[in-house]
């Protein structure tokens, strides 16, 4: 797929021996490590080693790369989680740290938690999410349609028909739909892993998240940007460029 793994690190990571608290940055779907531009540098100024990488390249990623567009995070959540796990192990090996913290955007939070929950890893201190999709998305009513199809018993048949077409291009696109087979299978209430601190940065006007104010995992901490700025109308596509969002998320990973 993508010929070489690109890794973007903060200045604080330049001396691996001094990196006791590495932070792994996990981008959203249809994105790349480049969405963390500015974030990595800010973490470095705070003395935190940050490591961003691009994962989840599909056939579509290769085609778009020919047009100088880096669009990844498109493979299944399970496959992307395997890539994340390998990357975390490489960072631990490079730095000698005992654990990491994860900062994820959108569907990247599902990838991060998939790896945490399924690997039984003891190397994760915290997971901070920006615009998490714990409830999936009902964009264009697709989640409602999925729920209806499930009620009348045709969901699995339709999903099986769509899979050969959708999966090579964007397997995750079907998984993040509310009431999809993936969202129903993982069990929202069973996602949290013992010993991991969860913090969610959420906008009431996200637009992609299903029920933003109830999107956080039970027992996690939610930071609502409108609680600090009632006039903020940031949607999901604007989150990464919002200074207040960045401040809340980076403060969450900076706290000891």
PDB file of N, CA and C in Angstrom, residues 10 12 23 57 62 91 161 170 199 253:
ATOM      1  N   UNK A  10       7.884  14.818  18.020  1.00  0.00           N
ATOM      2  CA  UNK A  10       8.092  16.132  18.607  1.00  0.00           C
ATOM      3  C   UNK A  10       9.555  16.313  18.962  1.00  0.00           C
ATOM      4  N   UNK A  12      10.774  16.924  21.713  1.00  0.00           N
ATOM      5  CA  UNK A  12      11.064  16.258  22.985  1.00  0.00           C
ATOM      6  C   UNK A  12      11.436  14.799  22.792  1.00  0.00           C
ATOM      7  N   UNK A  23       3.648   9.958  23.960  1.00  0.00           N
ATOM      8  CA  UNK A  23       2.250  10.110  23.572  1.00  0.00           C
ATOM      9  C   UNK A  23       2.106   9.736  22.103  1.00  0.00           C
ATOM     10  N   UNK A  57      -3.795   2.269   5.234  1.00  0.00           N
ATOM     11  CA  UNK A  57      -3.842   2.565   3.800  1.00  0.00           C
ATOM     12  C   UNK A  57      -4.646   1.490   3.061  1.00  0.00           C
ATOM     13  N   UNK A  62      -3.806   4.381  -2.144  1.00  0.00           N
ATOM     14  CA  UNK A  62      -2.775   4.291  -3.168  1.00  0.00           C
ATOM     15  C   UNK A  62      -3.137   5.155  -4.365  1.00  0.00           C
ATOM     16  N   UNK A  91       7.731   2.251  19.627  1.00  0.00           N
ATOM     17  CA  UNK A  91       8.014   3.439  20.435  1.00  0.00           C
ATOM     18  C   UNK A  91       8.526   3.041  21.813  1.00  0.00           C
ATOM     19  N   UNK A 161     -23.505  -8.347   1.227  1.00  0.00           N
ATOM     20  CA  UNK A 161     -23.471  -7.963  -0.180  1.00  0.00           C
ATOM     21  C   UNK A 161     -22.581  -6.744  -0.410  1.00  0.00           C
ATOM     22  N   UNK A 170     -12.859   1.375   1.677  1.00  0.00           N
ATOM     23  CA  UNK A 170     -12.989   1.994   3.002  1.00  0.00           C
ATOM     24  C   UNK A 170     -13.770   1.078   3.920  1.00  0.00           C
ATOM     25  N   UNK A 199     -10.572  10.378  28.645  1.00  0.00           N
ATOM     26  CA  UNK A 199     -11.019  11.770  28.583  1.00  0.00           C
ATOM     27  C   UNK A 199     -11.493  12.050  27.160  1.00  0.00           C
ATOM     28  N   UNK A 253      -3.440  15.470  28.309  1.00  0.00           N
ATOM     29  CA  UNK A 253      -2.303  14.541  28.227  1.00  0.00           C
ATOM     30  C   UNK A 253      -1.066  15.088  28.954  1.00  0.00           C
TER      31      UNK A 253
END
